[in-house]
PDB file of C-alpha atoms in Angstrom:
ATOM      1  CA  UNK A   1       5.036  27.488 -50.021  1.00 45.00           C
ATOM      2  CA  UNK A   2       3.003  24.057 -49.870  1.00 47.00           C
ATOM      3  CA  UNK A   3       6.159  22.405 -51.284  1.00 52.00           C
ATOM      4  CA  UNK A   4       8.043  23.766 -47.607  1.00 52.00           C
ATOM      5  CA  UNK A   5       5.973  21.664 -46.194  1.00 58.00           C
ATOM      6  CA  UNK A   6       7.519  18.463 -44.899  1.00 59.00           C
ATOM      7  CA  UNK A   7       4.935  17.288 -41.679  1.00 59.00           C
ATOM      8  CA  UNK A   8       3.338  13.622 -42.590  1.00 59.00           C
ATOM      9  CA  UNK A   9       5.420  13.216 -45.809  1.00 73.00           C
ATOM     10  CA  UNK A  10       7.481   9.879 -46.259  1.00 77.00           C
ATOM     11  CA  UNK A  11      10.780  10.466 -48.108  1.00 80.00           C
ATOM     12  CA  UNK A  12      11.488   7.071 -49.226  1.00 80.00           C
ATOM     13  CA  UNK A  13      16.092   6.413 -49.469  1.00 86.00           C
ATOM     14  CA  UNK A  14      17.333   3.233 -47.874  1.00 86.00           C
ATOM     15  CA  UNK A  15      19.293   4.228 -44.260  1.00 87.00           C
ATOM     16  CA  UNK A  16      19.934   2.794 -41.158  1.00 88.00           C
ATOM     17  CA  UNK A  17      16.956   4.721 -39.585  1.00 88.00           C
ATOM     18  CA  UNK A  18      14.666   3.930 -42.508  1.00 85.00           C
ATOM     19  CA  UNK A  19      14.893   0.512 -41.199  1.00 88.00           C
ATOM     20  CA  UNK A  20      14.559   1.116 -37.556  1.00 88.00           C
ATOM     21  CA  UNK A  21      11.311  -0.557 -35.944  1.00 88.00           C
ATOM     22  CA  UNK A  22       8.781   2.272 -35.952  1.00 88.00           C
ATOM     23  CA  UNK A  23       8.345   1.616 -32.301  1.00 89.00           C
ATOM     24  CA  UNK A  24      11.585   2.149 -31.455  1.00 92.00           C
ATOM     25  CA  UNK A  25      11.662   6.135 -33.770  1.00 91.00           C
ATOM     26  CA  UNK A  26       7.887   6.295 -32.345  1.00 90.00           C
ATOM     27  CA  UNK A  27       9.673   5.930 -28.772  1.00 92.00           C
ATOM     28  CA  UNK A  28      12.816   7.818 -29.494  1.00 93.00           C
ATOM     29  CA  UNK A  29      10.679  10.857 -30.596  1.00 92.00           C
ATOM     30  CA  UNK A  30       8.910  11.334 -27.020  1.00 92.00           C
ATOM     31  CA  UNK A  31      12.379  10.832 -25.372  1.00 95.00           C
ATOM     32  CA  UNK A  32      13.504  13.864 -27.936  1.00 95.00           C
ATOM     33  CA  UNK A  33      10.291  15.848 -27.292  1.00 94.00           C
ATOM     34  CA  UNK A  34      10.647  15.487 -23.698  1.00 95.00           C
ATOM     35  CA  UNK A  35      14.943  16.858 -23.631  1.00 94.00           C
ATOM     36  CA  UNK A  36      13.385  19.445 -25.960  1.00 93.00           C
ATOM     37  CA  UNK A  37      11.239  20.993 -23.432  1.00 92.00           C
ATOM     38  CA  UNK A  38      13.685  19.746 -20.352  1.00 93.00           C
ATOM     39  CA  UNK A  39      16.530  22.201 -22.062  1.00 90.00           C
ATOM     40  CA  UNK A  40      17.469  25.408 -20.606  1.00 87.00           C
ATOM     41  CA  UNK A  41      20.621  26.544 -22.169  1.00 90.00           C
ATOM     42  CA  UNK A  42      22.029  27.373 -25.514  1.00 90.00           C
ATOM     43  CA  UNK A  43      24.340  24.693 -24.794  1.00 93.00           C
ATOM     44  CA  UNK A  44      21.653  22.715 -24.433  1.00 92.00           C
ATOM     45  CA  UNK A  45      19.655  23.554 -27.070  1.00 93.00           C
ATOM     46  CA  UNK A  46      22.870  23.828 -29.341  1.00 94.00           C
ATOM     47  CA  UNK A  47      23.964  19.784 -28.421  1.00 95.00           C
ATOM     48  CA  UNK A  48      20.027  19.267 -29.781  1.00 94.00           C
ATOM     49  CA  UNK A  49      20.313  20.435 -32.335  1.00 93.00           C
ATOM     50  CA  UNK A  50      23.720  18.582 -33.757  1.00 95.00           C
ATOM     51  CA  UNK A  51      21.989  15.639 -32.740  1.00 94.00           C
ATOM     52  CA  UNK A  52      19.072  16.576 -34.787  1.00 93.00           C
ATOM     53  CA  UNK A  53      21.987  17.013 -37.964  1.00 93.00           C
ATOM     54  CA  UNK A  54      23.575  13.990 -37.150  1.00 94.00           C
ATOM     55  CA  UNK A  55      20.250  12.072 -37.288  1.00 92.00           C
ATOM     56  CA  UNK A  56      19.373  13.145 -40.770  1.00 91.00           C
ATOM     57  CA  UNK A  57      22.701  12.339 -41.840  1.00 92.00           C
ATOM     58  CA  UNK A  58      22.871   8.923 -40.560  1.00 91.00           C
ATOM     59  CA  UNK A  59      19.029   9.125 -42.433  1.00 90.00           C
ATOM     60  CA  UNK A  60      20.030  10.440 -45.182  1.00 89.00           C
ATOM     61  CA  UNK A  61      17.788  13.416 -45.510  1.00 88.00           C
ATOM     62  CA  UNK A  62      18.896  16.667 -45.667  1.00 87.00           C
ATOM     63  CA  UNK A  63      18.824  18.875 -43.448  1.00 87.00           C
ATOM     64  CA  UNK A  64      17.830  22.193 -45.969  1.00 88.00           C
ATOM     65  CA  UNK A  65      14.620  19.631 -46.448  1.00 85.00           C
ATOM     66  CA  UNK A  66      14.034  20.095 -42.792  1.00 85.00           C
ATOM     67  CA  UNK A  67      14.677  23.414 -42.221  1.00 86.00           C
ATOM     68  CA  UNK A  68      12.727  24.107 -45.589  1.00 84.00           C
ATOM     69  CA  UNK A  69       9.483  22.940 -43.462  1.00 80.00           C
ATOM     70  CA  UNK A  70      10.385  25.593 -41.010  1.00 84.00           C
ATOM     71  CA  UNK A  71       9.289  28.030 -43.509  1.00 82.00           C
ATOM     72  CA  UNK A  72       6.039  28.110 -42.692  1.00 78.00           C
ATOM     73  CA  UNK A  73       5.981  28.394 -39.395  1.00 83.00           C
ATOM     74  CA  UNK A  74       8.087  31.331 -39.933  1.00 85.00           C
ATOM     75  CA  UNK A  75       5.257  34.213 -38.525  1.00 87.00           C
ATOM     76  CA  UNK A  76       4.247  31.550 -35.914  1.00 89.00           C
ATOM     77  CA  UNK A  77       7.786  30.898 -34.414  1.00 90.00           C
ATOM     78  CA  UNK A  78       8.835  35.242 -34.672  1.00 90.00           C
ATOM     79  CA  UNK A  79       5.505  35.950 -32.559  1.00 91.00           C
ATOM     80  CA  UNK A  80       6.037  33.573 -30.303  1.00 89.00           C
ATOM     81  CA  UNK A  81       9.426  35.677 -30.035  1.00 90.00           C
ATOM     82  CA  UNK A  82       8.414  38.732 -29.934  1.00 89.00           C
ATOM     83  CA  UNK A  83       5.188  37.650 -27.689  1.00 87.00           C
ATOM     84  CA  UNK A  84       8.061  36.682 -25.367  1.00 85.00           C
ATOM     85  CA  UNK A  85      10.319  39.218 -25.279  1.00 84.00           C
ATOM     86  CA  UNK A  86       7.873  42.047 -25.053  1.00 83.00           C
ATOM     87  CA  UNK A  87       5.582  40.251 -21.793  1.00 81.00           C
ATOM     88  CA  UNK A  88       7.548  38.558 -19.780  1.00 78.00           C
ATOM     89  CA  UNK A  89       8.517  40.927 -16.620  1.00 78.00           C
ATOM     90  CA  UNK A  90      12.166  40.174 -15.113  1.00 74.00           C
ATOM     91  CA  UNK A  91      15.155  42.171 -13.081  1.00 78.00           C
ATOM     92  CA  UNK A  92      17.690  42.858 -15.393  1.00 75.00           C
ATOM     93  CA  UNK A  93      16.250  45.900 -17.714  1.00 75.00           C
ATOM     94  CA  UNK A  94      18.463  46.111 -21.139  1.00 76.00           C
ATOM     95  CA  UNK A  95      16.319  48.947 -22.972  1.00 74.00           C
ATOM     96  CA  UNK A  96      13.337  50.643 -21.983  1.00 75.00           C
ATOM     97  CA  UNK A  97      11.688  53.011 -23.696  1.00 76.00           C
ATOM     98  CA  UNK A  98       7.493  53.925 -23.107  1.00 75.00           C
ATOM     99  CA  UNK A  99       5.390  51.274 -22.569  1.00 72.00           C
ATOM    100  CA  UNK A 100       8.630  48.772 -24.230  1.00 76.00           C
ATOM    101  CA  UNK A 101      10.783  46.700 -21.712  1.00 77.00           C
ATOM    102  CA  UNK A 102      12.451  43.949 -22.744  1.00 79.00           C
ATOM    103  CA  UNK A 103      14.458  41.992 -19.745  1.00 82.00           C
ATOM    104  CA  UNK A 104      16.723  39.617 -19.642  1.00 83.00           C
ATOM    105  CA  UNK A 105      14.575  37.213 -18.778  1.00 86.00           C
ATOM    106  CA  UNK A 106      12.176  38.110 -21.334  1.00 85.00           C
ATOM    107  CA  UNK A 107      14.952  37.561 -23.577  1.00 88.00           C
ATOM    108  CA  UNK A 108      16.243  34.274 -22.719  1.00 89.00           C
ATOM    109  CA  UNK A 109      12.890  33.036 -22.339  1.00 89.00           C
ATOM    110  CA  UNK A 110      11.256  34.308 -25.785  1.00 90.00           C
ATOM    111  CA  UNK A 111      15.315  32.305 -27.563  1.00 91.00           C
ATOM    112  CA  UNK A 112      13.502  29.097 -25.764  1.00 92.00           C
ATOM    113  CA  UNK A 113      10.302  29.028 -26.052  1.00 92.00           C
ATOM    114  CA  UNK A 114      11.571  29.170 -29.799  1.00 92.00           C
ATOM    115  CA  UNK A 115      13.919  27.157 -29.810  1.00 92.00           C
ATOM    116  CA  UNK A 116      11.937  24.594 -28.489  1.00 93.00           C
ATOM    117  CA  UNK A 117       8.610  25.096 -31.768  1.00 92.00           C
ATOM    118  CA  UNK A 118      11.359  24.777 -33.656  1.00 92.00           C
ATOM    119  CA  UNK A 119      13.422  21.751 -32.352  1.00 93.00           C
ATOM    120  CA  UNK A 120       9.547  20.246 -32.149  1.00 92.00           C
ATOM    121  CA  UNK A 121       8.980  20.399 -35.528  1.00 89.00           C
ATOM    122  CA  UNK A 122      12.377  18.870 -36.612  1.00 91.00           C
ATOM    123  CA  UNK A 123      11.768  16.453 -34.700  1.00 90.00           C
ATOM    124  CA  UNK A 124       8.546  15.400 -36.107  1.00 88.00           C
ATOM    125  CA  UNK A 125       9.317  16.388 -39.456  1.00 87.00           C
ATOM    126  CA  UNK A 126      12.364  13.724 -38.840  1.00 89.00           C
ATOM    127  CA  UNK A 127       9.295  10.950 -37.466  1.00 88.00           C
ATOM    128  CA  UNK A 128       7.762  11.898 -40.755  1.00 85.00           C
ATOM    129  CA  UNK A 129      10.090  11.345 -42.941  1.00 87.00           C
ATOM    130  CA  UNK A 130      12.133   8.452 -42.447  1.00 88.00           C
ATOM    131  CA  UNK A 131       8.705   6.498 -41.322  1.00 86.00           C
ATOM    132  CA  UNK A 132       5.771   5.249 -43.845  1.00 83.00           C
ATOM    133  CA  UNK A 133       2.237   5.623 -43.320  1.00 78.00           C
ATOM    134  CA  UNK A 134       1.373   2.627 -42.827  1.00 79.00           C
ATOM    135  CA  UNK A 135       4.331   1.386 -40.649  1.00 84.00           C
ATOM    136  CA  UNK A 136       4.041   4.619 -38.151  1.00 82.00           C
ATOM    137  CA  UNK A 137       0.906   3.729 -38.124  1.00 79.00           C
ATOM    138  CA  UNK A 138       1.427  -0.319 -37.192  1.00 82.00           C
ATOM    139  CA  UNK A 139       3.736   0.600 -34.487  1.00 85.00           C
ATOM    140  CA  UNK A 140       1.430   3.472 -32.969  1.00 82.00           C
ATOM    141  CA  UNK A 141      -0.920   0.245 -32.463  1.00 82.00           C
ATOM    142  CA  UNK A 142       1.488  -2.009 -31.806  1.00 84.00           C
ATOM    143  CA  UNK A 143       2.959   0.274 -28.638  1.00 84.00           C
ATOM    144  CA  UNK A 144      -0.831   0.403 -27.659  1.00 81.00           C
ATOM    145  CA  UNK A 145      -1.840  -3.070 -27.648  1.00 82.00           C
ATOM    146  CA  UNK A 146      -1.525  -3.082 -23.297  1.00 83.00           C
ATOM    147  CA  UNK A 147      -4.216  -0.954 -23.577  1.00 79.00           C
ATOM    148  CA  UNK A 148      -6.477  -2.640 -24.500  1.00 79.00           C
ATOM    149  CA  UNK A 149      -6.899  -4.720 -21.928  1.00 83.00           C
ATOM    150  CA  UNK A 150      -9.119  -2.215 -20.669  1.00 86.00           C
ATOM    151  CA  UNK A 151     -10.632  -1.493 -24.146  1.00 83.00           C
ATOM    152  CA  UNK A 152      -8.527   1.277 -25.267  1.00 82.00           C
ATOM    153  CA  UNK A 153      -9.369   1.650 -29.189  1.00 83.00           C
ATOM    154  CA  UNK A 154      -5.602   1.634 -30.220  1.00 78.00           C
ATOM    155  CA  UNK A 155      -6.663   0.002 -34.088  1.00 79.00           C
ATOM    156  CA  UNK A 156      -9.528   2.717 -34.171  1.00 82.00           C
ATOM    157  CA  UNK A 157      -6.853   5.979 -32.894  1.00 81.00           C
ATOM    158  CA  UNK A 158      -3.834   4.702 -34.960  1.00 78.00           C
ATOM    159  CA  UNK A 159      -6.109   3.963 -37.890  1.00 79.00           C
ATOM    160  CA  UNK A 160      -7.408   7.713 -37.918  1.00 82.00           C
ATOM    161  CA  UNK A 161      -3.774   9.366 -37.074  1.00 77.00           C
ATOM    162  CA  UNK A 162      -2.600   7.429 -40.366  1.00 75.00           C
ATOM    163  CA  UNK A 163      -5.736   8.801 -42.561  1.00 78.00           C
ATOM    164  CA  UNK A 164      -4.498  11.796 -40.896  1.00 76.00           C
ATOM    165  CA  UNK A 165      -0.983  11.712 -42.018  1.00 71.00           C
ATOM    166  CA  UNK A 166      -1.511   9.729 -45.341  1.00 70.00           C
ATOM    167  CA  UNK A 167      -4.245  13.081 -46.653  1.00 74.00           C
ATOM    168  CA  UNK A 168      -1.383  16.031 -45.452  1.00 70.00           C
ATOM    169  CA  UNK A 169       0.019  15.376 -48.794  1.00 70.00           C
ATOM    170  CA  UNK A 170      -3.325  15.067 -50.772  1.00 76.00           C
ATOM    171  CA  UNK A 171      -4.287  17.819 -49.739  1.00 76.00           C
ATOM    172  CA  UNK A 172      -1.703  20.454 -50.254  1.00 72.00           C
ATOM    173  CA  UNK A 173      -0.940  18.254 -54.034  1.00 77.00           C
ATOM    174  CA  UNK A 174      -5.056  19.164 -54.715  1.00 82.00           C
ATOM    175  CA  UNK A 175      -4.279  23.296 -52.806  1.00 80.00           C
ATOM    176  CA  UNK A 176      -1.230  23.504 -54.903  1.00 78.00           C
ATOM    177  CA  UNK A 177      -3.872  22.258 -57.995  1.00 82.00           C
ATOM    178  CA  UNK A 178      -6.668  24.844 -57.555  1.00 84.00           C
ATOM    179  CA  UNK A 179      -4.114  27.731 -57.225  1.00 78.00           C
ATOM    180  CA  UNK A 180      -2.617  26.899 -60.115  1.00 81.00           C
ATOM    181  CA  UNK A 181      -5.777  27.131 -61.965  1.00 83.00           C
ATOM    182  CA  UNK A 182      -6.882  30.359 -60.190  1.00 80.00           C
ATOM    183  CA  UNK A 183      -3.574  31.679 -61.483  1.00 77.00           C
ATOM    184  CA  UNK A 184      -4.119  30.154 -64.609  1.00 80.00           C
ATOM    185  CA  UNK A 185      -7.352  32.537 -64.835  1.00 79.00           C
ATOM    186  CA  UNK A 186      -5.279  35.814 -63.956  1.00 75.00           C
ATOM    187  CA  UNK A 187      -5.403  34.994 -59.877  1.00 71.00           C
ATOM    188  CA  UNK A 188      -2.047  36.825 -58.278  1.00 69.00           C
ATOM    189  CA  UNK A 189      -1.208  35.273 -55.048  1.00 65.00           C
ATOM    190  CA  UNK A 190       1.785  37.039 -54.815  1.00 68.00           C
ATOM    191  CA  UNK A 191       1.323  40.557 -54.442  1.00 68.00           C
ATOM    192  CA  UNK A 192      -0.948  42.664 -51.711  1.00 65.00           C
ATOM    193  CA  UNK A 193      -1.146  41.342 -48.213  1.00 64.00           C
ATOM    194  CA  UNK A 194      -3.434  39.046 -46.621  1.00 58.00           C
ATOM    195  CA  UNK A 195      -6.920  40.546 -47.332  1.00 64.00           C
ATOM    196  CA  UNK A 196      -6.492  42.371 -50.425  1.00 63.00           C
ATOM    197  CA  UNK A 197      -4.980  38.353 -51.449  1.00 59.00           C
TER     198      UNK A 197
END
């Protein structure tokens, strides 16, 4: 499961996207996030998916790798969908059984919120996969440089974000080593529910 986490990992290949200035990538990621939140139709989300696919092709990052990064978040995405499906009221009722009521508006809100979550993860994963932590830190610092005039700690904030991103792969590797050592001693992380594990 740990190898499926792509957030914070850098995928070193030569591509047009990798060679872009990190400030441009950061600004484009912010614009992408705004567009994801402004999309209100399935056509809009289909166009966003097409954009993510094209950028991943330009970046020489396998689209499967991006989708693999969603695996650890399956439970959160499903829970987001179900909570919005069952607890959003609406005018057009599709199913009504006992206390369960599914409406068209609830389904649309559930689908849109889940898709937003998926695209936010895909977009930020593309940023970290195509930008080294050092370049990302420099880009953040350069973007925040104008705020230094009001004594904003741009350098310190950029350094904190870089350290956090840098240590995600290290923490994952350490966790994986601990799990392998425990499995060598007979621990079973595969069977049973969460409490029994």
